[in-house]
GROMACS .gro file of C-alpha atoms in nm:
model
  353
    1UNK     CA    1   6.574   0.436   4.419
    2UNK     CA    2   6.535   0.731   4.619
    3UNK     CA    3   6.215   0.976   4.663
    4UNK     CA    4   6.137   1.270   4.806
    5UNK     CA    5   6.008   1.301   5.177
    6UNK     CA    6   5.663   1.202   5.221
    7UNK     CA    7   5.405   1.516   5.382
    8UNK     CA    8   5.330   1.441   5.683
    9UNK     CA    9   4.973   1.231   5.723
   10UNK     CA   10   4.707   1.464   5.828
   11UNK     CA   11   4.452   1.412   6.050
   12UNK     CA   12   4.131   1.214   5.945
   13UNK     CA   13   3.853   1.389   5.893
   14UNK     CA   14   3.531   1.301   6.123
   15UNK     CA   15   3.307   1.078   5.994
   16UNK     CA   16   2.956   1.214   5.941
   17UNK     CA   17   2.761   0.940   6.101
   18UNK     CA   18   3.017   0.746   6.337
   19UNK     CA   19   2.684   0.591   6.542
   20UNK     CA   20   2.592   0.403   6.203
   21UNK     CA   21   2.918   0.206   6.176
   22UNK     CA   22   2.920   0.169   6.574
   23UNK     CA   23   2.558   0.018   6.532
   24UNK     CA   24   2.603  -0.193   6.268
   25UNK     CA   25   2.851  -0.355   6.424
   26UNK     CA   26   2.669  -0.417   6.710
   27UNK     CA   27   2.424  -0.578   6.517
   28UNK     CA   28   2.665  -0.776   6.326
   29UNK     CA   29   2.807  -0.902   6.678
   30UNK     CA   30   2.523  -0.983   6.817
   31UNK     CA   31   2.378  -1.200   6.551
   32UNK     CA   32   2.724  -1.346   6.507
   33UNK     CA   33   2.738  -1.415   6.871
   34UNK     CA   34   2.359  -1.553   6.830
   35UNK     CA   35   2.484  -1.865   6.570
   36UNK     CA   36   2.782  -1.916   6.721
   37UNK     CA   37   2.596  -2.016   7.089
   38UNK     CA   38   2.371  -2.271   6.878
   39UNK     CA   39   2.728  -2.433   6.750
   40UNK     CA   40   2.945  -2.399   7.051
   41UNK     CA   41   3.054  -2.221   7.374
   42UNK     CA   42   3.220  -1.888   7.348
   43UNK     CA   43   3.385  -1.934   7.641
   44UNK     CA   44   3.393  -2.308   7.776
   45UNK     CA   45   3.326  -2.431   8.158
   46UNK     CA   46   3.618  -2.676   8.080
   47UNK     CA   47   3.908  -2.575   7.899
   48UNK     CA   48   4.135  -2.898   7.876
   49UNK     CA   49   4.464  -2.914   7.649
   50UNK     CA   50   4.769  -3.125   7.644
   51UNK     CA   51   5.096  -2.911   7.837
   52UNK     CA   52   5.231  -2.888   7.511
   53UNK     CA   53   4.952  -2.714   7.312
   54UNK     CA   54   5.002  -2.322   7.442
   55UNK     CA   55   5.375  -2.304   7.395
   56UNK     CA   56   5.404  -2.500   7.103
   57UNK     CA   57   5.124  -2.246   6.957
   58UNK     CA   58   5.252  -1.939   7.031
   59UNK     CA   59   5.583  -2.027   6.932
   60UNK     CA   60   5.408  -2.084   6.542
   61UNK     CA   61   5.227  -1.740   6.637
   62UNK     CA   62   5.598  -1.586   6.678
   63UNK     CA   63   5.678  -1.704   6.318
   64UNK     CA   64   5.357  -1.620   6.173
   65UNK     CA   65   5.354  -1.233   6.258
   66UNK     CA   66   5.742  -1.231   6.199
   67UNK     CA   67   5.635  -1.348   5.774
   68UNK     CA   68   5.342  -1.130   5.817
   69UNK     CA   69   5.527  -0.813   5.871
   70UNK     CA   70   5.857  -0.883   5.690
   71UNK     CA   71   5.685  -1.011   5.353
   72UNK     CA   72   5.593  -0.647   5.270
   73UNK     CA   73   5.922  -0.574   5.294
   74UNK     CA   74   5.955  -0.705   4.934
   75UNK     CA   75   5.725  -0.492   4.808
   76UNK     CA   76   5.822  -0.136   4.953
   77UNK     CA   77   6.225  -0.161   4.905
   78UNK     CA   78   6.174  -0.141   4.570
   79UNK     CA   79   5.980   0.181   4.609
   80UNK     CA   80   6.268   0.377   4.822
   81UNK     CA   81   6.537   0.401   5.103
   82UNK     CA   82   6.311   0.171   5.402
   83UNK     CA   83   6.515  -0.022   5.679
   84UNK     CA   84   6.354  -0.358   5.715
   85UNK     CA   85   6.353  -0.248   6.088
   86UNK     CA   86   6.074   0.020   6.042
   87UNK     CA   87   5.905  -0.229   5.866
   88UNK     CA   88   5.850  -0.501   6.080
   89UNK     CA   89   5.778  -0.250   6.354
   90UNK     CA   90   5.498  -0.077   6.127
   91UNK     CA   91   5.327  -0.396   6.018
   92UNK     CA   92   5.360  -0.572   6.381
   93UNK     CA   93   5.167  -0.219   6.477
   94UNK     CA   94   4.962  -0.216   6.149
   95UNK     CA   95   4.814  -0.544   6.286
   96UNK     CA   96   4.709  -0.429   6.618
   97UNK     CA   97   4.474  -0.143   6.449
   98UNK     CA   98   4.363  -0.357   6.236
   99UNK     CA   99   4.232  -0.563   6.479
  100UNK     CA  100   4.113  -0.249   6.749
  101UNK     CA  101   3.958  -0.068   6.481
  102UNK     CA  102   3.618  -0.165   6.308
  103UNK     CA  103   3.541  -0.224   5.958
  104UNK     CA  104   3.927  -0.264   5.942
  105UNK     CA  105   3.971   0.131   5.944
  106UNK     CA  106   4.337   0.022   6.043
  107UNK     CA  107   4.469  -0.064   5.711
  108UNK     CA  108   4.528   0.279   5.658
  109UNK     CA  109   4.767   0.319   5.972
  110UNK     CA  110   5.045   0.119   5.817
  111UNK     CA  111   5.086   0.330   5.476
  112UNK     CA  112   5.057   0.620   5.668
  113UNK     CA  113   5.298   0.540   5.925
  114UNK     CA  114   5.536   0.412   5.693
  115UNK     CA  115   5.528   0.689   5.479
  116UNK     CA  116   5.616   0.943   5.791
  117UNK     CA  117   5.917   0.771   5.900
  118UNK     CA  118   6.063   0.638   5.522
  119UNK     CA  119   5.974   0.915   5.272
  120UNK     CA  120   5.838   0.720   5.059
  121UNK     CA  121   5.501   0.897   4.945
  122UNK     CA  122   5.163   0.725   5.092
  123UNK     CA  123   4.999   0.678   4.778
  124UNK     CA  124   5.254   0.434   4.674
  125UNK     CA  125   5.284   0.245   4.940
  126UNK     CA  126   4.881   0.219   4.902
  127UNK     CA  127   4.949   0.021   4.595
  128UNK     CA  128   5.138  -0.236   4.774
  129UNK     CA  129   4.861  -0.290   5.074
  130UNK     CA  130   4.626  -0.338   4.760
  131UNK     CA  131   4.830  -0.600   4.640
  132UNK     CA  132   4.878  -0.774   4.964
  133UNK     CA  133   4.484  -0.781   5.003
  134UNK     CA  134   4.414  -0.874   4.676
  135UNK     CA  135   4.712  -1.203   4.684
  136UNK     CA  136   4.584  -1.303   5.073
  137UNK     CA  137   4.178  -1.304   4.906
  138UNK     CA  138   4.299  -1.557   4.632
  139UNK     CA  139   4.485  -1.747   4.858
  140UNK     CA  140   4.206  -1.783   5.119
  141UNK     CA  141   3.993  -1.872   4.839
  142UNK     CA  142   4.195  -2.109   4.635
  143UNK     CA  143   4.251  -2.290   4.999
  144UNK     CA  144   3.945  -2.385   5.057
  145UNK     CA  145   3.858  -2.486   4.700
  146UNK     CA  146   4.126  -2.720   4.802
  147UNK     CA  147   4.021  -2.832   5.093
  148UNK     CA  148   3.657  -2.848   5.080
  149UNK     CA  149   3.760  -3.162   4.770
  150UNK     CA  150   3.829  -3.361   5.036
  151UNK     CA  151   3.525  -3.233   5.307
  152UNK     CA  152   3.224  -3.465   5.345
  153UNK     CA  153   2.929  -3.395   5.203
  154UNK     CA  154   2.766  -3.162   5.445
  155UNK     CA  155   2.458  -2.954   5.430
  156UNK     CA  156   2.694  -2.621   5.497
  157UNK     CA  157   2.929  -2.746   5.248
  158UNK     CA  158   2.713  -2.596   4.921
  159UNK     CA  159   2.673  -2.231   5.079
  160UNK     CA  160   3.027  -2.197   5.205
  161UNK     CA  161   3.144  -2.291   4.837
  162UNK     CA  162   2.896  -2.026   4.700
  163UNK     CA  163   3.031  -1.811   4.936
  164UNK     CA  164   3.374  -1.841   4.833
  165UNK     CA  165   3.296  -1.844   4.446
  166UNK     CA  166   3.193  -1.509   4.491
  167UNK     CA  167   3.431  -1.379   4.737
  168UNK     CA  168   3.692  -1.545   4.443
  169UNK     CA  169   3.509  -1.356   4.150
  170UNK     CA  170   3.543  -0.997   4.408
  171UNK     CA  171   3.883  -1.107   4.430
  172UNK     CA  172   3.936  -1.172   4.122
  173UNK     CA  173   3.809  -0.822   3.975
  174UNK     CA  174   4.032  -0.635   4.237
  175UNK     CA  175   4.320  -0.843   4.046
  176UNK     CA  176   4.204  -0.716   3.706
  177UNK     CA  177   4.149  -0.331   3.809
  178UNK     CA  178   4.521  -0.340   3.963
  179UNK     CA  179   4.642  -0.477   3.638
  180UNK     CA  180   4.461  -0.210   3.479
  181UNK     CA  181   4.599   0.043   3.683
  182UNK     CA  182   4.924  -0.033   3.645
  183UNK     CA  183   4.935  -0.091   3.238
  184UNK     CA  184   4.678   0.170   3.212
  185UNK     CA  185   4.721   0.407   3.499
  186UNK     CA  186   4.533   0.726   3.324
  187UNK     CA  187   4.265   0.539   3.165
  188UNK     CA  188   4.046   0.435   3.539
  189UNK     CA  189   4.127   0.779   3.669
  190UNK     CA  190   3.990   0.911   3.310
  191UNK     CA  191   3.685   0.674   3.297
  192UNK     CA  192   3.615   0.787   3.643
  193UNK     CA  193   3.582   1.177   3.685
  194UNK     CA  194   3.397   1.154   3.313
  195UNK     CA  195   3.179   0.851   3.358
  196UNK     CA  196   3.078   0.848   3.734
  197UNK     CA  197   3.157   1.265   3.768
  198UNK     CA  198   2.869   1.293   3.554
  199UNK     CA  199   2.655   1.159   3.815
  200UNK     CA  200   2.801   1.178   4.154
  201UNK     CA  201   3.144   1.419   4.113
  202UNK     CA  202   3.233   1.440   4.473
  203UNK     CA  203   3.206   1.015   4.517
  204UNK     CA  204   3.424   1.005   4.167
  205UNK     CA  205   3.658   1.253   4.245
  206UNK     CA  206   3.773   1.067   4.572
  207UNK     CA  207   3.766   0.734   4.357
  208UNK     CA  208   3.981   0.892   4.092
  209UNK     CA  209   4.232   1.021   4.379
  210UNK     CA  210   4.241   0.622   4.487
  211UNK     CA  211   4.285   0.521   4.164
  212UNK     CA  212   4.616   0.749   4.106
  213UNK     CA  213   4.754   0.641   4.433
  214UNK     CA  214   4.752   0.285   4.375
  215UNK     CA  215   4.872   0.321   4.034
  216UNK     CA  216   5.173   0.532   4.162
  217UNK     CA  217   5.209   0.255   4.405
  218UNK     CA  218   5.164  -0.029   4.112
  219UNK     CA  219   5.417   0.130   3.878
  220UNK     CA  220   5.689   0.181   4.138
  221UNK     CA  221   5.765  -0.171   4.126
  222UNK     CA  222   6.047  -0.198   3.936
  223UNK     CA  223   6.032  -0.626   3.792
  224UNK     CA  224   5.812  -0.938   3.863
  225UNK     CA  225   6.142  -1.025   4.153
  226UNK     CA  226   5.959  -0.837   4.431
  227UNK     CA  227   5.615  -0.957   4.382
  228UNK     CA  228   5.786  -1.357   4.388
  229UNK     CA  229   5.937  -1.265   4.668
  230UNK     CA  230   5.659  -1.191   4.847
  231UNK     CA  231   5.434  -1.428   4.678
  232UNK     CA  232   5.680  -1.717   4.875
  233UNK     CA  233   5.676  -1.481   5.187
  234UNK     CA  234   5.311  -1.528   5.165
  235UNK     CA  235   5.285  -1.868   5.092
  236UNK     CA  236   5.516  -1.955   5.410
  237UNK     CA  237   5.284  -1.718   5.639
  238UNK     CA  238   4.979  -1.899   5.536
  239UNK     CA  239   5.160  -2.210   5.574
  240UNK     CA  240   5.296  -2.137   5.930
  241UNK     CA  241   4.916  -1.999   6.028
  242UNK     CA  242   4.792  -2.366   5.861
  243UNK     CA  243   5.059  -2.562   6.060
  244UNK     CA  244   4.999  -2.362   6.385
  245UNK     CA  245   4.632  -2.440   6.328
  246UNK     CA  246   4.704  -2.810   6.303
  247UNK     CA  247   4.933  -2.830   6.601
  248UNK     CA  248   4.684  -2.640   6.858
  249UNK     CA  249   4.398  -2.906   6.751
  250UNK     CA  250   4.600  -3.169   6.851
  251UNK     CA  251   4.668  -3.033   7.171
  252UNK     CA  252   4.255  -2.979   7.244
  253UNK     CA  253   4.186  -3.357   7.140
  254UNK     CA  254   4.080  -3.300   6.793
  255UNK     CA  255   4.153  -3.473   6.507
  256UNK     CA  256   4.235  -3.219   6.238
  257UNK     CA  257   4.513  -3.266   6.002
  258UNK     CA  258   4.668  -3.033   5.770
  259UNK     CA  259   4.422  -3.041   5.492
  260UNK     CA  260   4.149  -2.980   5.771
  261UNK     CA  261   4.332  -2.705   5.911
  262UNK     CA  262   4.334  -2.571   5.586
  263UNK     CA  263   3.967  -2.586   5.576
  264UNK     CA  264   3.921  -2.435   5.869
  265UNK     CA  265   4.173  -2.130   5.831
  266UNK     CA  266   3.955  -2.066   5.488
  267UNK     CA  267   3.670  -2.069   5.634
  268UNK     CA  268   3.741  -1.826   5.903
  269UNK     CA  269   3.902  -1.599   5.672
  270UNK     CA  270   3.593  -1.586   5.451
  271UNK     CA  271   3.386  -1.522   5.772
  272UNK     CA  272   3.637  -1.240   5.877
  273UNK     CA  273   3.571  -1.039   5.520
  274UNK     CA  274   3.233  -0.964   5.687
  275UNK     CA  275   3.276  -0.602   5.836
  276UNK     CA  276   3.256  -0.642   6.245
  277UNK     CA  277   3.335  -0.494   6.554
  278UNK     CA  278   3.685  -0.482   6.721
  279UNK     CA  279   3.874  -0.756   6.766
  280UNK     CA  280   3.629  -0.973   6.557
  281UNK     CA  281   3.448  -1.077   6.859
  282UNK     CA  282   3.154  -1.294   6.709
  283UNK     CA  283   3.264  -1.343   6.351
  284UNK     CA  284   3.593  -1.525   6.442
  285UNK     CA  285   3.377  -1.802   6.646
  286UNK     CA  286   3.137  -1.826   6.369
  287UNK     CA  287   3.417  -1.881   6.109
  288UNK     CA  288   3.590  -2.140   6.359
  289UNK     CA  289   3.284  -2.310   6.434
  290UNK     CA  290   3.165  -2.332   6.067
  291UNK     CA  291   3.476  -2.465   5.982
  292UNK     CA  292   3.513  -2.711   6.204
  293UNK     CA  293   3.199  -2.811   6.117
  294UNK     CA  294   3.301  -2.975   5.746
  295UNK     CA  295   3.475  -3.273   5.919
  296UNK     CA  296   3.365  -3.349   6.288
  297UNK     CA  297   2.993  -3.379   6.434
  298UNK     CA  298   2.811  -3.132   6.646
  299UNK     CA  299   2.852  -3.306   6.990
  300UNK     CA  300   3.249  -3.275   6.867
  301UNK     CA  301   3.236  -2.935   6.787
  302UNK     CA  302   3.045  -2.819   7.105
  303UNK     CA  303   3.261  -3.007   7.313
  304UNK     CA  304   3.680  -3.014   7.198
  305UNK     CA  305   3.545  -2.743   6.929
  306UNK     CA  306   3.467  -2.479   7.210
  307UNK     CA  307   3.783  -2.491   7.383
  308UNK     CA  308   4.021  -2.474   7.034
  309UNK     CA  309   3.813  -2.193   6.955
  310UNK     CA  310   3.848  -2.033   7.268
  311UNK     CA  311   4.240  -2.066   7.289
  312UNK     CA  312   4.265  -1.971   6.891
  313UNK     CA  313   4.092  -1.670   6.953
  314UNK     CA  314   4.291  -1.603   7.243
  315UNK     CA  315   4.656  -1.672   7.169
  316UNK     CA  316   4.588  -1.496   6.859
  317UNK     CA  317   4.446  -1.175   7.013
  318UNK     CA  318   4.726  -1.168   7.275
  319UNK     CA  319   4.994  -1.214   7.020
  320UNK     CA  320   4.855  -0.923   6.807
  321UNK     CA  321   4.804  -0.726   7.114
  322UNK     CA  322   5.149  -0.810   7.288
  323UNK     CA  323   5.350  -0.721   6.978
  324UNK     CA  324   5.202  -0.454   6.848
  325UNK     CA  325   5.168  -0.235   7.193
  326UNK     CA  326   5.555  -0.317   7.198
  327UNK     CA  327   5.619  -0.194   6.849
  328UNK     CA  328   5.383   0.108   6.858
  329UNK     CA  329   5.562   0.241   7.199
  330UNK     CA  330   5.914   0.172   6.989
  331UNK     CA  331   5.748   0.394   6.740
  332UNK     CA  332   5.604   0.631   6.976
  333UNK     CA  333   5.313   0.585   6.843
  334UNK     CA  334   4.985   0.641   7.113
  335UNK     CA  335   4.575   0.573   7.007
  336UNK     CA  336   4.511   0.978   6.932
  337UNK     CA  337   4.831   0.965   6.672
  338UNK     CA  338   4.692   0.606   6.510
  339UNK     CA  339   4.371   0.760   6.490
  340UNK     CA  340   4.463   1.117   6.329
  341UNK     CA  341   4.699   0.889   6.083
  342UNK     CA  342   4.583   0.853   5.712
  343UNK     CA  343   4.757   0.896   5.417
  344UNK     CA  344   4.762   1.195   5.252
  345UNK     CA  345   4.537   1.291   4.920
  346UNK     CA  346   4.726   1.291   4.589
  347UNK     CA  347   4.777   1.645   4.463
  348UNK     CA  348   4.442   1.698   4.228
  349UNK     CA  349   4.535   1.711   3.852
  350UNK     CA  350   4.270   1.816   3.610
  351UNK     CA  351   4.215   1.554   3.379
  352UNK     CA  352   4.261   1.665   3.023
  353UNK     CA  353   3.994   1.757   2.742
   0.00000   0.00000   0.00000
């Protein structure tokens, strides 16, 4: 399938109160950074692992953000002429914005990107970062209902399953609005500008614009083949991140297995949907620290606990960081041209009488 060249993204528009999002943060941080200290050390005196545990890691890091990139790759063939190539070197740079800007501003780089050097138009490819979203929320959350069967019965244990009930019932609406959009594509976009236009038009205007790009995305997929393609593409990233996980305990003395691991990578992830700062400095320790808390006591956790968290947080951010600075200088691609990326607004079509 072929489409017409994409415009060219434009750049952002400035944000009205930048400070708010910059303070929040801060304040999410430091609180963050405030519970994690009563749990374990940010950054350990002693940081002892087995010779193995670093290589062994980053080799599963290799594999991980090689299935993180290419599994999209199922998803936007099917919407035009895209060498797997541009791909993996757009989602290898995706991840590095994600991570280096706040309130994960830097999903939008990777549609937008992608779109300039493919052709195929922003607001479809949209669709398909919904999707991926949408599939990695469920899959967090069905993970640690999972896991937490076989967790002791701690006093955390009750809130983190509330938590994750409703994360599953956010995730779970997101699921039922794509399917909407894609059987129903007019009817949101309809419902929108004269339900919500009646009371805020600006606010449902923009929504309604969403709404048509993601549906644009959502019916570009051609058959159910692409989206079980990257449903076992996602399945073997999580699976990699869940062995990785596994392997780098070992290596710090703890004694996590797989179904522990598990826990933990839930947990963290559930932690992470909290909007932070850069890099996720405070959140990720808390989500570590919480999850690693299920299964082992506290003198564990603030001991052999401090140091995985220390080289999880680490390897990961050096990975991300390493890979993506390689792939955005293949792509030409420098912070004031990631920052003025976004994808362009769908041309505005009155909605009929």
């Amino acid at each position: 399938m072929t489409t017409e060249p994409a415009p060219a993204p434009t750049a952002a528009p400035a944000t009205g109160r930048p400070w708010l999002r910059v303070g929040l943060s801060l304040v999410i941080t430091g609180l963050a950074l405030w519970l994690v200290q009563r749990q374990l050390d940010p950054v350990p005196d002693e940081l002892e692992i087995a010779a193995w545990g670093l290589p062994a890691y980053l080799a599963t890091l290799l594999l991980y953000a090689f299935l993180r990139s290419a599994r999209w790759w199922f998803l936007v063939r099917p919407l035009g002429q895209v060498r797997f190539g541009d791909v993996m070197l757009v989602g290898l740079a995706g991840a590095l914005w994600i991570v280096a800007l706040p309130w994960r501003l830097g999903e939008l780089v990777r549609p937008a990107l992608l779109a300039r050097r493919s052709g195929i138009p922003a607001s479809q490819l949209l669709g398909t970062v919904a999707i991926e979203r949408v599939v990695d929320g469920l899959c967090v959350c069905a993970a640690f209902f999972v896991a937490a069967a076989g967790a002791p019965d701690v006093p955390s244990l009750s809130g983190l399953y509330a938590a994750c009930t409703a994360a599953f019932a956010l995730f779970a609406g997101a699921l039922a609005v794509l399917v909407v959009l894609a059987r129903w594509p007019a009817a949101l976009e309809l419902l929108l500008r004269r339900g919500l236009g009646r009371i805020a038009a600006r606010p449902a205007a923009v929504l309604a614009d969403i709404a048509r790009g993601l549906a644009d995305g959502l019916r570009a997929l051609p058959s159910l083949r692409p989206l079980v393609l990257f449903l076992l593409g996602t399945v073997a990233y999580w699976g990699t991140n869940v062995f990785g996980m596994a392997l780098l305990a070992r290596a710090c003395g703890l004694d996590l297995g797989p179904l522990e691991a598990l826990a933990v990578l839930a947990v963290l992830n559930l932690t992470l949907l909290v909007p932070g700062p850069p890099a996720h400095v405070g959140t990720f320790q808390l989500g570590v620290a919480a999850g690693l808390g299920l299964f082992l006591p506290p003198d564990v956790v603030r001991a052999g606990g401090s140091t995985y968290a220390f080289f999880l947080y680490t390897c990961q951010l050096a990975m991300i960081a390493a890979l993506g600075i390689a792939a955005s200088l293949r792509l030409r691609l420098g912070w004031r041209a990631a920052l003025d990326l976004r994808p362009p607004a769908p041309a505005r079509v009155p909605a009929s009488a």
